[in-house]
mmCIF file of C-alpha atoms in Angstrom:
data_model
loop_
_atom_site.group_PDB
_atom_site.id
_atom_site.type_symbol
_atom_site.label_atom_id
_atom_site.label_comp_id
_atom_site.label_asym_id
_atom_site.label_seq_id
_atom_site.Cartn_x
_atom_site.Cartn_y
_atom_site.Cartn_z
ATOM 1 C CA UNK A 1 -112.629 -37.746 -13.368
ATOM 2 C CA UNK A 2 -110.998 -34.088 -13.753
ATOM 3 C CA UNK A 3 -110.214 -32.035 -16.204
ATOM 4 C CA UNK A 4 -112.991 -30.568 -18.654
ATOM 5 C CA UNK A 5 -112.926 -29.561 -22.319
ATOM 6 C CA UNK A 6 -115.780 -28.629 -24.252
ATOM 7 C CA UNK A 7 -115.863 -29.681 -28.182
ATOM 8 C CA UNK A 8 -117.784 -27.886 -30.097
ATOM 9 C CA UNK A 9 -116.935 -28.884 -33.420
ATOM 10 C CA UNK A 10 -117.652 -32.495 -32.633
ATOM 11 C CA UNK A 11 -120.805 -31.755 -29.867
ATOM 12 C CA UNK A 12 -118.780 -33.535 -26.958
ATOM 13 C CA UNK A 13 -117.237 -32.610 -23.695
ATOM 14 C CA UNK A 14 -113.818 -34.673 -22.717
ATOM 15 C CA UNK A 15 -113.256 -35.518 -18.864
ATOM 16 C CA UNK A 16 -109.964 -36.430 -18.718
ATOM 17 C CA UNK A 17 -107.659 -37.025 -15.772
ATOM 18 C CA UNK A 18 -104.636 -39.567 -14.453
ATOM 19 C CA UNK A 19 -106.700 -41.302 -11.960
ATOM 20 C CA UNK A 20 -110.150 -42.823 -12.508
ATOM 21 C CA UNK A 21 -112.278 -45.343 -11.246
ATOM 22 C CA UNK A 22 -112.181 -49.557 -11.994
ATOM 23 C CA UNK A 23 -115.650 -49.602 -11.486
ATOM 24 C CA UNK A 24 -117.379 -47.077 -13.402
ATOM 25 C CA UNK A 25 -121.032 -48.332 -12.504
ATOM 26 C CA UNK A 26 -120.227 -48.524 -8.751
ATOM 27 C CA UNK A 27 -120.643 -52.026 -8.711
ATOM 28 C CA UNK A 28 -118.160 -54.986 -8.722
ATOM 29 C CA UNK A 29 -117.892 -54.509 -12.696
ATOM 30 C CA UNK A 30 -115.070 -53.157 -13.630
ATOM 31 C CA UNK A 31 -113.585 -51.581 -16.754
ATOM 32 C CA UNK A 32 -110.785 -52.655 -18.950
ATOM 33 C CA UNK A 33 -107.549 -51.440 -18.434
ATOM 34 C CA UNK A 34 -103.842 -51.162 -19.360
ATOM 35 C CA UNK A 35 -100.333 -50.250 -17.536
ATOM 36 C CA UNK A 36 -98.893 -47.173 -19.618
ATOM 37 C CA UNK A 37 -96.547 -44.512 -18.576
ATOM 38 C CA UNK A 38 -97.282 -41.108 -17.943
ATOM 39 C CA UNK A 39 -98.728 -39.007 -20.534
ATOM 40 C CA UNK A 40 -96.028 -36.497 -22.394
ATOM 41 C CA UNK A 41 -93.718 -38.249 -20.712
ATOM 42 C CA UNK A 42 -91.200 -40.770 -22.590
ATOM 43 C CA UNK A 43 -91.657 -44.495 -22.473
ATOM 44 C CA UNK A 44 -89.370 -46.247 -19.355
ATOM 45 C CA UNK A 45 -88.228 -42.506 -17.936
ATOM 46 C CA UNK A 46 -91.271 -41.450 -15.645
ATOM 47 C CA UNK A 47 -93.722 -42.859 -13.719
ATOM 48 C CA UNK A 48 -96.404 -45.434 -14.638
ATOM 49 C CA UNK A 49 -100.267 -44.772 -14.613
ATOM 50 C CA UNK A 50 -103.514 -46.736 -15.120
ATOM 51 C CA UNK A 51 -105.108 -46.173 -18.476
ATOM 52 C CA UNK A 52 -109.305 -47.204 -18.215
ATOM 53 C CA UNK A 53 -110.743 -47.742 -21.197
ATOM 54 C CA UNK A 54 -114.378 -46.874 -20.329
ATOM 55 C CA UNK A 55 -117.713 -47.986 -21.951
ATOM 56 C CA UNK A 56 -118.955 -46.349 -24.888
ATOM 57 C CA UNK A 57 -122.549 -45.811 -26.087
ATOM 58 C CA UNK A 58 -123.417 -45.387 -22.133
ATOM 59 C CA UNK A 59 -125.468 -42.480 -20.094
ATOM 60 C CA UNK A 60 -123.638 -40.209 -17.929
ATOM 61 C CA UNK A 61 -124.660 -37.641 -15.608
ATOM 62 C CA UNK A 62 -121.797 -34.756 -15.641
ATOM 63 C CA UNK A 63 -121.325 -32.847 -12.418
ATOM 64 C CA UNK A 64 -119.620 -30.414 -10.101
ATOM 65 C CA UNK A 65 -120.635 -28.968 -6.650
ATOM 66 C CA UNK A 66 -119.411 -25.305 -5.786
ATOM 67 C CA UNK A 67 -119.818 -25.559 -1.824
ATOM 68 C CA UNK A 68 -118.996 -21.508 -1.734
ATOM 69 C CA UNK A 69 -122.049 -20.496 -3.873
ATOM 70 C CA UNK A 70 -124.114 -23.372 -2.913
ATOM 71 C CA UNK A 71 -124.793 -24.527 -6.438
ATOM 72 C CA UNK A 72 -124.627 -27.751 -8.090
ATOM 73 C CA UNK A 73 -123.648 -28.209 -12.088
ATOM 74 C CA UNK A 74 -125.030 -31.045 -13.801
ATOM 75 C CA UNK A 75 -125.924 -32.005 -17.579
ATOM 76 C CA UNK A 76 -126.082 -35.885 -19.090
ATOM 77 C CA UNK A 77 -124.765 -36.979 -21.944
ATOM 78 C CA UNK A 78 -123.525 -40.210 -23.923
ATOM 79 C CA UNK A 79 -120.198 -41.875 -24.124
ATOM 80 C CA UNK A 80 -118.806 -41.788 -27.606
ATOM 81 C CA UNK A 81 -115.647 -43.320 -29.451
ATOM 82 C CA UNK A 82 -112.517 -40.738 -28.146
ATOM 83 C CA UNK A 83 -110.571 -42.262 -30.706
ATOM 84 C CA UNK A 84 -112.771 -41.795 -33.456
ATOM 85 C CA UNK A 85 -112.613 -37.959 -33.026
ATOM 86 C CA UNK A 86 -108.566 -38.094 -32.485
ATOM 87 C CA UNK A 87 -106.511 -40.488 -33.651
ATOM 88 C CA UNK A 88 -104.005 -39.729 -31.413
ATOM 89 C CA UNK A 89 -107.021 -40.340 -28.156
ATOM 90 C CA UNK A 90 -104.637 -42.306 -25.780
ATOM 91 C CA UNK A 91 -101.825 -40.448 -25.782
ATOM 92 C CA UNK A 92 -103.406 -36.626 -25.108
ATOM 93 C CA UNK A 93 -104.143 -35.049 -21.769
ATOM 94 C CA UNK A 94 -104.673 -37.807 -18.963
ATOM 95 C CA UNK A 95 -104.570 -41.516 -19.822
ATOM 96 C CA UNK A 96 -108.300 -41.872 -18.706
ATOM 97 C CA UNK A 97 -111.008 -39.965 -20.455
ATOM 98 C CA UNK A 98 -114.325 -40.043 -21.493
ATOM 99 C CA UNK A 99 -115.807 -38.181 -24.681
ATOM 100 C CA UNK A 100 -119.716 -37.404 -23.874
ATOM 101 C CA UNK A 101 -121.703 -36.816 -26.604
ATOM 102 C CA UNK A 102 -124.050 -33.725 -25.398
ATOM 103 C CA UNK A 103 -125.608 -30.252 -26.400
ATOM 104 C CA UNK A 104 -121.818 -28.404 -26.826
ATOM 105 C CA UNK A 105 -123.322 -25.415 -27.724
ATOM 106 C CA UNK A 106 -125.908 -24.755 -24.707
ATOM 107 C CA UNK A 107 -122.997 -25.990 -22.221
ATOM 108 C CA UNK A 108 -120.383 -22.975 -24.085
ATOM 109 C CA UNK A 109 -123.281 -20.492 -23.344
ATOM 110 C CA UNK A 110 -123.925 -21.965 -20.069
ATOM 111 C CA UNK A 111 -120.392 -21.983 -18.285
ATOM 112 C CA UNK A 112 -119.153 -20.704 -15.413
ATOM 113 C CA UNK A 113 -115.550 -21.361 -14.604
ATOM 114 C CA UNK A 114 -115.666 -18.937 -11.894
ATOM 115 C CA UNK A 115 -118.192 -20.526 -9.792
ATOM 116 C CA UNK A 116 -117.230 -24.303 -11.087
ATOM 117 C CA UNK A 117 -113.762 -23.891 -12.393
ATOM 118 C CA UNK A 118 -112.789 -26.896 -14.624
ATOM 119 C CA UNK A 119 -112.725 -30.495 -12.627
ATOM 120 C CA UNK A 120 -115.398 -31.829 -13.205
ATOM 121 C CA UNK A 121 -116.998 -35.704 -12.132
ATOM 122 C CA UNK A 122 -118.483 -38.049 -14.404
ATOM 123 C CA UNK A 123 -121.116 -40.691 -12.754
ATOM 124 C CA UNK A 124 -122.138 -43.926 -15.339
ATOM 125 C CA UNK A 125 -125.754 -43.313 -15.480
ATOM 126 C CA UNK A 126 -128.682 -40.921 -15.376
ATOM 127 C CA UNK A 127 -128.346 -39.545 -12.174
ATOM 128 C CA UNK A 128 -130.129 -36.054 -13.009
ATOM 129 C CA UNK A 129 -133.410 -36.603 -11.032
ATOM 130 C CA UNK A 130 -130.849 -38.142 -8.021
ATOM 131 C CA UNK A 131 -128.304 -34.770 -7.961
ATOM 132 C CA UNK A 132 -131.613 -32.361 -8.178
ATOM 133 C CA UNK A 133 -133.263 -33.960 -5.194
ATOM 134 C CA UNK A 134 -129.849 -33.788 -3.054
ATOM 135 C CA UNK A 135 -129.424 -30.377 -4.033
ATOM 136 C CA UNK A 136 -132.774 -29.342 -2.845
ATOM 137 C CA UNK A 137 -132.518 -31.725 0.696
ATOM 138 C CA UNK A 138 -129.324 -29.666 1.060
ATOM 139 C CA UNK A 139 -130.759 -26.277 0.165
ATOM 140 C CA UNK A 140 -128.145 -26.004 -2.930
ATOM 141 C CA UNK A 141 -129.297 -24.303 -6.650
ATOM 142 C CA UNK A 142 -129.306 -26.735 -9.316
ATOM 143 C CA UNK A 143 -127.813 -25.437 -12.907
ATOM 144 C CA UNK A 144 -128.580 -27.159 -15.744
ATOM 145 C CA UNK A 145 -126.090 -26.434 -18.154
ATOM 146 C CA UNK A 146 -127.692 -28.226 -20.991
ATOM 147 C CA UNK A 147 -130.727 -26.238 -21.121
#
């Protein structure tokens, strides 16, 4: 997805980004979505962009591979309601986001932004066992930021 914030007054991380996937599980189903325009942009005088409205109450597995250090970032989490923490959910930073209900505190003491920097890619489902055994096939350290 992108672009990565981490809450710590309401325990979640926010992925948020213009672009995002219509099929979220990697299979033919696909997410809801609407026709907006740009974010911080005023209606009818920029571009137009996609806005997914993902599933809530769903397991993700959070990740991000630095290729320079040979490491691999990952923690899980759970989709939660973006716009019962902000009103205002759909119209701040991109138009598709997901808020991921996970240990806020462990990830702050955990983070690296120079190895990692701040994209980082959300996959629908526990995929931690999945991204640990590719790491190790491809001789990459595995950080756990959660823990």
């Amino acid at each position: 997805m992108g672009d990565y914030t981490i809450d710590p007054l309401n325990n979640t991380v926010i992925i948020a980004h213009c672009e995002g996937s219509f099929k979220p599980y990697g299979d033919e189903r696909r997410a809801p979505y609407v026709i907006r325009n740009l974010p911080f942009v005023e209606e009818n005088t920029g571009g137009a962009c996609v806005q997914i409205n993902y599933p809530i109450g769903e397991t993700v597995t959070v990740a991000k591979i630095s290729i320079y250090k040979k490491k691999i970032s990952i923690f899980t989490g759970e989709t939660v309601s973006g716009e019962e923490l902000f009103p205002y959910w759909h119209d701040v930073l991109g138009r598709n986001k997901i808020a991921v209900k996970a240990d806020a505190k462990a990830l702050i003491e955990n983070v690296d932004w120079k190895t990692f920097a701040w994209h980082r890619v959300a996959f629908f489902g526990d995929y931690r066992q999945k991204i640990k055994d590719l790491a190790k096939l491809i001789g990459f350290e595995v950080v756990e930021k959660d823990s």
